[in-house]
Amino acid sequence: MAKRLFIKSYGCQMNVYDAGRMADVMAVHGFAQTDRADEAEVTVLNTCHIREKAAEKLFSDLGRLRRPPRRRARNGWEGARIVVVAGCVAQAEGAEIMRRAPWVDIVVGPQTYHRLPELVRRAEAGERGLLDIDFPPESKFDRLPEEGAAQGPSAFLTIQEGCDKFCSFCVVPYTRGAEHSRPAAAVVAEARRLIERGAREITLLGQNVNAYHGEAPGGGAEWGLARLIRTLADLPGLSRIRYTTSHPRDMDDDLIAAHGELPALMPYLHLPVQSGSDRVLAAMGRRHTGADYVDLVERLRAARPDLALSSDFIVGHPGEEEADFEATMALVRTVGFAQAYSFKYSPRPGTPAAATGNQVGETEKADRLARLQDLLNAQQHEFNRRTVGRTVPVLFDRRGRKPHQLAGRTPAMQAVHVVCRDSESLMGEIRDVFVTEAHSNSLTGELAAMPPPLAHAPRIPGAGRTIA
Ligand code: SAH
Ligand code: SF4
Ligand code: F3S
């Protein structure tokens, strides 16, 4: 019988993608993935270091793993035999993890997990304290087996890793290492395999995905993201392309033009601005102003008028004053976001912002976050409300919680719930949905009726197919 592998991911989409690739490399060595922690021979905690709260979760889970068997059985960790800490906390605090939690068998970083089977073999043979957190000269992508498990109708594909931007507050350049892009041919080949296994939508991932500059197939000038997306848009069977996370500095003219030209490139863009204050943006080392961002949004909307925008925001970066925060609120009002993520600044070990003296108090941070979130939530709700009464193409990619309920996404990434009789047959399909209700985080709708075939109407090849 296959041994079982349980993986818990705590982080971003790239962290989730890594979990899939760890499962692939372990599958070659006879491990089948399970979603039951209590029956796994190998438990992997695939961690995130981005904010203190994310990192703390690891230590509370590790605490549960240590408890004696009877206690462990009750809280679901009983099966854990070999305990692996992977991901960004592993990279940043590997030695500290081994010191604080000596019952951890293996610590492995985001750039070395292709070596996980060998590490597990050594742990099974009784070795303890195995720590592998280099930034190796080889790329893990050249060592990993082909992706095994199907990701379903909506798949992730990492095309770029690491970051050289060193924003004042951020751990990513330290946890993921220097920026590097995968060769275009490898990306296209992986996309083809994902499509063969049922993907209709692919989200291209990178910490700075629009800084992509991959080796061109057959040599020549490197490809940028726009060139790559144009090629993927021609792959038969792929209906939707997205990319995340992009940096305002790397949004070039070709990529902006692609938004206007490629129907498969979805009209939704996650483009984090972090702050609307030029003073804070400078302190963050973002290398653009609030006006640069607004101008960029205008150019994007000129190319694609229905583009829905999303962003990340940090409130309470060191030195942020009330007037700076007001500038963020003003930028939000100017741009109008369909969705957004906002966070209180969290000092991270080893980053320049954590070492500066002018930290913002917890009360101010909480107050600003609440005000910002009220505004962002109102914008999101309004954006959703504007979809009511319209018919939109939805890619169904999940079962809902209710019987016969399906969940999917609109081109603008809104979650949509639909109840219908033949729900199973619609999984992975794109169908027109008439939106009946808007909620703050999702929409409800009904399948739009297909027009009845007219006996006398001429047959137009391809008519009636949804293309978006
Ligand atoms: N590469 C992306 C961000 C990746 S990290 C970019 O440059 O925009 C994801 C988000 O986490 C960031 O956009 C930021 O809003 C948030 N974040 C990162 N470090 C943080 C910190 N120290 N405190 C609070 N939020 C942080
Ligand atoms: Fe972090 Fe993004 Fe800045 Fe890179 S560009 S350091 S990933 S916030
Ligand atoms: Fe977290 Fe690492 Fe992603 S720190 S956000 S898992 S790159």
PDB file of N, CA and C in Angstrom, residues 213-281:
ATOM      1  N   HIS A 213      10.974  37.404 -17.653  1.00  0.00           N
ATOM      2  CA  HIS A 213      11.848  37.554 -18.821  1.00  0.00           C
ATOM      3  C   HIS A 213      12.465  36.179 -19.072  1.00  0.00           C
ATOM      4  N   GLY A 214      11.744  35.343 -19.782  1.00  0.00           N
ATOM      5  CA  GLY A 214      12.175  33.954 -19.936  1.00  0.00           C
ATOM      6  C   GLY A 214      12.942  33.720 -21.230  1.00  0.00           C
ATOM      7  N   GLU A 215      13.844  32.737 -21.161  1.00  0.00           N
ATOM      8  CA  GLU A 215      14.585  32.318 -22.355  1.00  0.00           C
ATOM      9  C   GLU A 215      13.581  32.002 -23.470  1.00  0.00           C
ATOM     10  N   ALA A 216      13.861  32.527 -24.681  1.00  0.00           N
ATOM     11  CA  ALA A 216      12.941  32.310 -25.803  1.00  0.00           C
ATOM     12  C   ALA A 216      13.103  30.887 -26.337  1.00  0.00           C
ATOM     13  N   PRO A 217      12.038  30.278 -26.824  1.00  0.00           N
ATOM     14  CA  PRO A 217      12.184  28.954 -27.438  1.00  0.00           C
ATOM     15  C   PRO A 217      13.095  29.105 -28.658  1.00  0.00           C
ATOM     16  N   GLY A 218      14.128  28.292 -28.741  1.00  0.00           N
ATOM     17  CA  GLY A 218      15.049  28.354 -29.876  1.00  0.00           C
ATOM     18  C   GLY A 218      16.019  29.521 -29.815  1.00  0.00           C
ATOM     19  N   GLY A 219      16.158  30.183 -28.686  1.00  0.00           N
ATOM     20  CA  GLY A 219      17.139  31.268 -28.550  1.00  0.00           C
ATOM     21  C   GLY A 219      16.569  32.615 -28.970  1.00  0.00           C
ATOM     22  N   GLY A 220      17.438  33.607 -29.060  1.00  0.00           N
ATOM     23  CA  GLY A 220      16.989  34.956 -29.423  1.00  0.00           C
ATOM     24  C   GLY A 220      16.636  35.763 -28.198  1.00  0.00           C
ATOM     25  N   ALA A 221      16.015  36.918 -28.443  1.00  0.00           N
ATOM     26  CA  ALA A 221      15.712  37.830 -27.330  1.00  0.00           C
ATOM     27  C   ALA A 221      14.746  37.168 -26.356  1.00  0.00           C
ATOM     28  N   GLU A 222      14.962  37.450 -25.063  1.00  0.00           N
ATOM     29  CA  GLU A 222      14.080  36.869 -24.030  1.00  0.00           C
ATOM     30  C   GLU A 222      12.637  37.319 -24.232  1.00  0.00           C
ATOM     31  N   TRP A 223      11.718  36.482 -23.796  1.00  0.00           N
ATOM     32  CA  TRP A 223      10.311  36.841 -23.879  1.00  0.00           C
ATOM     33  C   TRP A 223       9.883  37.579 -22.618  1.00  0.00           C
ATOM     34  N   GLY A 224       9.052  38.593 -22.799  1.00  0.00           N
ATOM     35  CA  GLY A 224       8.393  39.236 -21.666  1.00  0.00           C
ATOM     36  C   GLY A 224       7.056  38.552 -21.424  1.00  0.00           C
ATOM     37  N   LEU A 225       6.343  39.018 -20.420  1.00  0.00           N
ATOM     38  CA  LEU A 225       5.074  38.376 -20.075  1.00  0.00           C
ATOM     39  C   LEU A 225       4.047  38.487 -21.205  1.00  0.00           C
ATOM     40  N   ALA A 226       4.001  39.659 -21.870  1.00  0.00           N
ATOM     41  CA  ALA A 226       2.994  39.848 -22.918  1.00  0.00           C
ATOM     42  C   ALA A 226       3.218  38.824 -24.050  1.00  0.00           C
ATOM     43  N   ARG A 227       4.479  38.637 -24.443  1.00  0.00           N
ATOM     44  CA  ARG A 227       4.802  37.683 -25.510  1.00  0.00           C
ATOM     45  C   ARG A 227       4.370  36.269 -25.105  1.00  0.00           C
ATOM     46  N   LEU A 228       4.622  35.933 -23.866  1.00  0.00           N
ATOM     47  CA  LEU A 228       4.253  34.608 -23.354  1.00  0.00           C
ATOM     48  C   LEU A 228       2.727  34.438 -23.374  1.00  0.00           C
ATOM     49  N   ILE A 229       2.019  35.458 -22.910  1.00  0.00           N
ATOM     50  CA  ILE A 229       0.555  35.365 -22.861  1.00  0.00           C
ATOM     51  C   ILE A 229      -0.017  35.262 -24.276  1.00  0.00           C
ATOM     52  N   ARG A 230       0.555  36.004 -25.222  1.00  0.00           N
ATOM     53  CA  ARG A 230       0.061  35.915 -26.605  1.00  0.00           C
ATOM     54  C   ARG A 230       0.181  34.486 -27.132  1.00  0.00           C
ATOM     55  N   THR A 231       1.274  33.819 -26.785  1.00  0.00           N
ATOM     56  CA  THR A 231       1.469  32.439 -27.244  1.00  0.00           C
ATOM     57  C   THR A 231       0.469  31.506 -26.556  1.00  0.00           C
ATOM     58  N   LEU A 232       0.299  31.676 -25.251  1.00  0.00           N
ATOM     59  CA  LEU A 232      -0.633  30.805 -24.516  1.00  0.00           C
ATOM     60  C   LEU A 232      -2.067  31.006 -25.005  1.00  0.00           C
ATOM     61  N   ALA A 233      -2.383  32.248 -25.399  1.00  0.00           N
ATOM     62  CA  ALA A 233      -3.753  32.547 -25.839  1.00  0.00           C
ATOM     63  C   ALA A 233      -4.110  31.758 -27.098  1.00  0.00           C
ATOM     64  N   ASP A 234      -3.083  31.309 -27.837  1.00  0.00           N
ATOM     65  CA  ASP A 234      -3.347  30.531 -29.060  1.00  0.00           C
ATOM     66  C   ASP A 234      -3.503  29.033 -28.784  1.00  0.00           C
ATOM     67  N   LEU A 235      -3.270  28.588 -27.553  1.00  0.00           N
ATOM     68  CA  LEU A 235      -3.357  27.141 -27.281  1.00  0.00           C
ATOM     69  C   LEU A 235      -4.825  26.694 -27.325  1.00  0.00           C
ATOM     70  N   PRO A 236      -5.122  25.683 -28.153  1.00  0.00           N
ATOM     71  CA  PRO A 236      -6.509  25.228 -28.223  1.00  0.00           C
ATOM     72  C   PRO A 236      -6.963  24.691 -26.865  1.00  0.00           C
ATOM     73  N   GLY A 237      -8.174  25.038 -26.480  1.00  0.00           N
ATOM     74  CA  GLY A 237      -8.724  24.516 -25.225  1.00  0.00           C
ATOM     75  C   GLY A 237      -8.556  25.454 -24.049  1.00  0.00           C
ATOM     76  N   LEU A 238      -7.658  26.442 -24.175  1.00  0.00           N
ATOM     77  CA  LEU A 238      -7.463  27.364 -23.051  1.00  0.00           C
ATOM     78  C   LEU A 238      -8.342  28.597 -23.269  1.00  0.00           C
ATOM     79  N   SER A 239      -9.317  28.790 -22.391  1.00  0.00           N
ATOM     80  CA  SER A 239     -10.274  29.888 -22.579  1.00  0.00           C
ATOM     81  C   SER A 239      -9.917  31.134 -21.796  1.00  0.00           C
ATOM     82  N   ARG A 240      -9.218  30.940 -20.669  1.00  0.00           N
ATOM     83  CA  ARG A 240      -8.991  32.089 -19.792  1.00  0.00           C
ATOM     84  C   ARG A 240      -7.554  32.110 -19.292  1.00  0.00           C
ATOM     85  N   ILE A 241      -6.963  33.296 -19.308  1.00  0.00           N
ATOM     86  CA  ILE A 241      -5.614  33.478 -18.773  1.00  0.00           C
ATOM     87  C   ILE A 241      -5.656  34.631 -17.766  1.00  0.00           C
ATOM     88  N   ARG A 242      -4.965  34.410 -16.638  1.00  0.00           N
ATOM     89  CA  ARG A 242      -4.791  35.474 -15.642  1.00  0.00           C
ATOM     90  C   ARG A 242      -3.338  35.457 -15.211  1.00  0.00           C
ATOM     91  N   TYR A 243      -2.906  36.509 -14.531  1.00  0.00           N
ATOM     92  CA  TYR A 243      -1.557  36.492 -13.966  1.00  0.00           C
ATOM     93  C   TYR A 243      -1.548  37.276 -12.666  1.00  0.00           C
ATOM     94  N   THR A 244      -0.688  36.868 -11.749  1.00  0.00           N
ATOM     95  CA  THR A 244      -0.591  37.537 -10.452  1.00  0.00           C
ATOM     96  C   THR A 244       0.713  37.112  -9.777  1.00  0.00           C
ATOM     97  N   THR A 245       1.385  37.957  -9.003  1.00  0.00           N
ATOM     98  CA  THR A 245       1.093  39.320  -8.661  1.00  0.00           C
ATOM     99  C   THR A 245       1.965  40.242  -9.493  1.00  0.00           C
ATOM    100  N   SER A 246       1.378  41.312  -9.975  1.00  0.00           N
ATOM    101  CA  SER A 246       2.147  42.206 -10.819  1.00  0.00           C
ATOM    102  C   SER A 246       2.564  43.439 -10.037  1.00  0.00           C
ATOM    103  N   HIS A 247       3.643  44.043 -10.486  1.00  0.00           N
ATOM    104  CA  HIS A 247       4.168  45.251  -9.846  1.00  0.00           C
ATOM    105  C   HIS A 247       3.953  46.421 -10.803  1.00  0.00           C
ATOM    106  N   PRO A 248       3.487  47.571 -10.286  1.00  0.00           N
ATOM    107  CA  PRO A 248       3.223  48.715 -11.176  1.00  0.00           C
ATOM    108  C   PRO A 248       4.429  49.101 -12.040  1.00  0.00           C
ATOM    109  N   ARG A 249       5.630  48.933 -11.502  1.00  0.00           N
ATOM    110  CA  ARG A 249       6.830  49.323 -12.253  1.00  0.00           C
ATOM    111  C   ARG A 249       7.054  48.463 -13.493  1.00  0.00           C
ATOM    112  N   ASP A 250       6.536  47.273 -13.498  1.00  0.00           N
ATOM    113  CA  ASP A 250       6.838  46.337 -14.591  1.00  0.00           C
ATOM    114  C   ASP A 250       5.689  46.187 -15.588  1.00  0.00           C
ATOM    115  N   MET A 251       4.733  47.108 -15.540  1.00  0.00           N
ATOM    116  CA  MET A 251       3.581  47.051 -16.439  1.00  0.00           C
ATOM    117  C   MET A 251       3.986  47.746 -17.737  1.00  0.00           C
ATOM    118  N   ASP A 252       4.485  47.004 -18.739  1.00  0.00           N
ATOM    119  CA  ASP A 252       4.976  47.697 -19.940  1.00  0.00           C
ATOM    120  C   ASP A 252       3.875  47.865 -20.993  1.00  0.00           C
ATOM    121  N   ASP A 253       4.202  48.645 -22.043  1.00  0.00           N
ATOM    122  CA  ASP A 253       3.187  48.981 -23.057  1.00  0.00           C
ATOM    123  C   ASP A 253       2.621  47.741 -23.731  1.00  0.00           C
ATOM    124  N   ASP A 254       3.494  46.759 -23.973  1.00  0.00           N
ATOM    125  CA  ASP A 254       3.050  45.547 -24.659  1.00  0.00           C
ATOM    126  C   ASP A 254       2.011  44.798 -23.820  1.00  0.00           C
ATOM    127  N   LEU A 255       2.252  44.772 -22.502  1.00  0.00           N
ATOM    128  CA  LEU A 255       1.316  44.068 -21.615  1.00  0.00           C
ATOM    129  C   LEU A 255      -0.015  44.828 -21.528  1.00  0.00           C
ATOM    130  N   ILE A 256       0.063  46.138 -21.471  1.00  0.00           N
ATOM    131  CA  ILE A 256      -1.164  46.946 -21.445  1.00  0.00           C
ATOM    132  C   ILE A 256      -1.948  46.706 -22.744  1.00  0.00           C
ATOM    133  N   ALA A 257      -1.245  46.700 -23.875  1.00  0.00           N
ATOM    134  CA  ALA A 257      -1.901  46.470 -25.166  1.00  0.00           C
ATOM    135  C   ALA A 257      -2.555  45.089 -25.205  1.00  0.00           C
ATOM    136  N   ALA A 258      -1.864  44.098 -24.630  1.00  0.00           N
ATOM    137  CA  ALA A 258      -2.406  42.729 -24.634  1.00  0.00           C
ATOM    138  C   ALA A 258      -3.783  42.678 -23.962  1.00  0.00           C
ATOM    139  N   HIS A 259      -3.970  43.492 -22.935  1.00  0.00           N
ATOM    140  CA  HIS A 259      -5.275  43.517 -22.259  1.00  0.00           C
ATOM    141  C   HIS A 259      -6.382  43.954 -23.207  1.00  0.00           C
ATOM    142  N   GLY A 260      -6.053  44.810 -24.168  1.00  0.00           N
ATOM    143  CA  GLY A 260      -7.062  45.255 -25.120  1.00  0.00           C
ATOM    144  C   GLY A 260      -7.260  44.289 -26.277  1.00  0.00           C
ATOM    145  N   GLU A 261      -6.237  43.456 -26.531  1.00  0.00           N
ATOM    146  CA  GLU A 261      -6.263  42.650 -27.753  1.00  0.00           C
ATOM    147  C   GLU A 261      -6.676  41.201 -27.557  1.00  0.00           C
ATOM    148  N   LEU A 262      -6.457  40.651 -26.381  1.00  0.00           N
ATOM    149  CA  LEU A 262      -6.643  39.206 -26.210  1.00  0.00           C
ATOM    150  C   LEU A 262      -7.908  38.917 -25.399  1.00  0.00           C
ATOM    151  N   PRO A 263      -8.948  38.378 -26.055  1.00  0.00           N
ATOM    152  CA  PRO A 263     -10.174  38.073 -25.299  1.00  0.00           C
ATOM    153  C   PRO A 263      -9.915  37.060 -24.179  1.00  0.00           C
ATOM    154  N   ALA A 264      -8.918  36.194 -24.330  1.00  0.00           N
ATOM    155  CA  ALA A 264      -8.663  35.181 -23.296  1.00  0.00           C
ATOM    156  C   ALA A 264      -8.028  35.784 -22.046  1.00  0.00           C
ATOM    157  N   LEU A 265      -7.391  36.937 -22.194  1.00  0.00           N
ATOM    158  CA  LEU A 265      -6.787  37.582 -21.021  1.00  0.00           C
ATOM    159  C   LEU A 265      -7.916  38.276 -20.254  1.00  0.00           C
ATOM    160  N   MET A 266      -8.217  37.746 -19.088  1.00  0.00           N
ATOM    161  CA  MET A 266      -9.420  38.162 -18.363  1.00  0.00           C
ATOM    162  C   MET A 266      -9.336  39.614 -17.886  1.00  0.00           C
ATOM    163  N   PRO A 267     -10.461  40.314 -17.883  1.00  0.00           N
ATOM    164  CA  PRO A 267     -10.479  41.733 -17.515  1.00  0.00           C
ATOM    165  C   PRO A 267     -10.451  41.949 -16.005  1.00  0.00           C
ATOM    166  N   TYR A 268      -9.424  41.415 -15.386  1.00  0.00           N
ATOM    167  CA  TYR A 268      -9.259  41.550 -13.931  1.00  0.00           C
ATOM    168  C   TYR A 268      -7.766  41.591 -13.675  1.00  0.00           C
ATOM    169  N   LEU A 269      -7.326  42.554 -12.888  1.00  0.00           N
ATOM    170  CA  LEU A 269      -5.888  42.673 -12.650  1.00  0.00           C
ATOM    171  C   LEU A 269      -5.618  42.995 -11.187  1.00  0.00           C
ATOM    172  N   HIS A 270      -4.799  42.146 -10.569  1.00  0.00           N
ATOM    173  CA  HIS A 270      -4.345  42.416  -9.199  1.00  0.00           C
ATOM    174  C   HIS A 270      -3.039  43.202  -9.305  1.00  0.00           C
ATOM    175  N   LEU A 271      -3.117  44.473  -8.988  1.00  0.00           N
ATOM    176  CA  LEU A 271      -1.975  45.379  -9.169  1.00  0.00           C
ATOM    177  C   LEU A 271      -1.766  46.155  -7.869  1.00  0.00           C
ATOM    178  N   PRO A 272      -0.966  45.602  -6.951  1.00  0.00           N
ATOM    179  CA  PRO A 272      -0.861  46.217  -5.622  1.00  0.00           C
ATOM    180  C   PRO A 272      -0.198  47.590  -5.634  1.00  0.00           C
ATOM    181  N   VAL A 273      -0.831  48.529  -4.939  1.00  0.00           N
ATOM    182  CA  VAL A 273      -0.263  49.875  -4.840  1.00  0.00           C
ATOM    183  C   VAL A 273       0.310  50.119  -3.437  1.00  0.00           C
ATOM    184  N   GLN A 274      -0.175  49.406  -2.462  1.00  0.00           N
ATOM    185  CA  GLN A 274       0.290  49.449  -1.050  1.00  0.00           C
ATOM    186  C   GLN A 274      -0.103  50.728  -0.311  1.00  0.00           C
ATOM    187  N   SER A 275       0.118  51.900  -0.934  1.00  0.00           N
ATOM    188  CA  SER A 275      -0.198  53.169  -0.266  1.00  0.00           C
ATOM    189  C   SER A 275      -0.488  54.214  -1.330  1.00  0.00           C
ATOM    190  N   GLY A 276      -1.209  55.275  -0.931  1.00  0.00           N
ATOM    191  CA  GLY A 276      -1.462  56.371  -1.860  1.00  0.00           C
ATOM    192  C   GLY A 276      -0.601  57.584  -1.565  1.00  0.00           C
ATOM    193  N   SER A 277       0.259  57.473  -0.544  1.00  0.00           N
ATOM    194  CA  SER A 277       1.097  58.611  -0.153  1.00  0.00           C
ATOM    195  C   SER A 277       2.480  58.495  -0.786  1.00  0.00           C
ATOM    196  N   ASP A 278       2.904  59.557  -1.471  1.00  0.00           N
ATOM    197  CA  ASP A 278       4.222  59.512  -2.119  1.00  0.00           C
ATOM    198  C   ASP A 278       5.355  59.383  -1.104  1.00  0.00           C
ATOM    199  N   ARG A 279       5.156  59.998   0.051  1.00  0.00           N
ATOM    200  CA  ARG A 279       6.176  59.908   1.104  1.00  0.00           C
ATOM    201  C   ARG A 279       6.325  58.464   1.572  1.00  0.00           C
ATOM    202  N   VAL A 280       5.185  57.801   1.787  1.00  0.00           N
ATOM    203  CA  VAL A 280       5.237  56.414   2.259  1.00  0.00           C
ATOM    204  C   VAL A 280       5.721  55.492   1.134  1.00  0.00           C
ATOM    205  N   LEU A 281       5.262  55.749  -0.081  1.00  0.00           N
ATOM    206  CA  LEU A 281       5.719  54.915  -1.197  1.00  0.00           C
ATOM    207  C   LEU A 281       7.243  54.999  -1.339  1.00  0.00           C
TER     208      LEU A 281
END
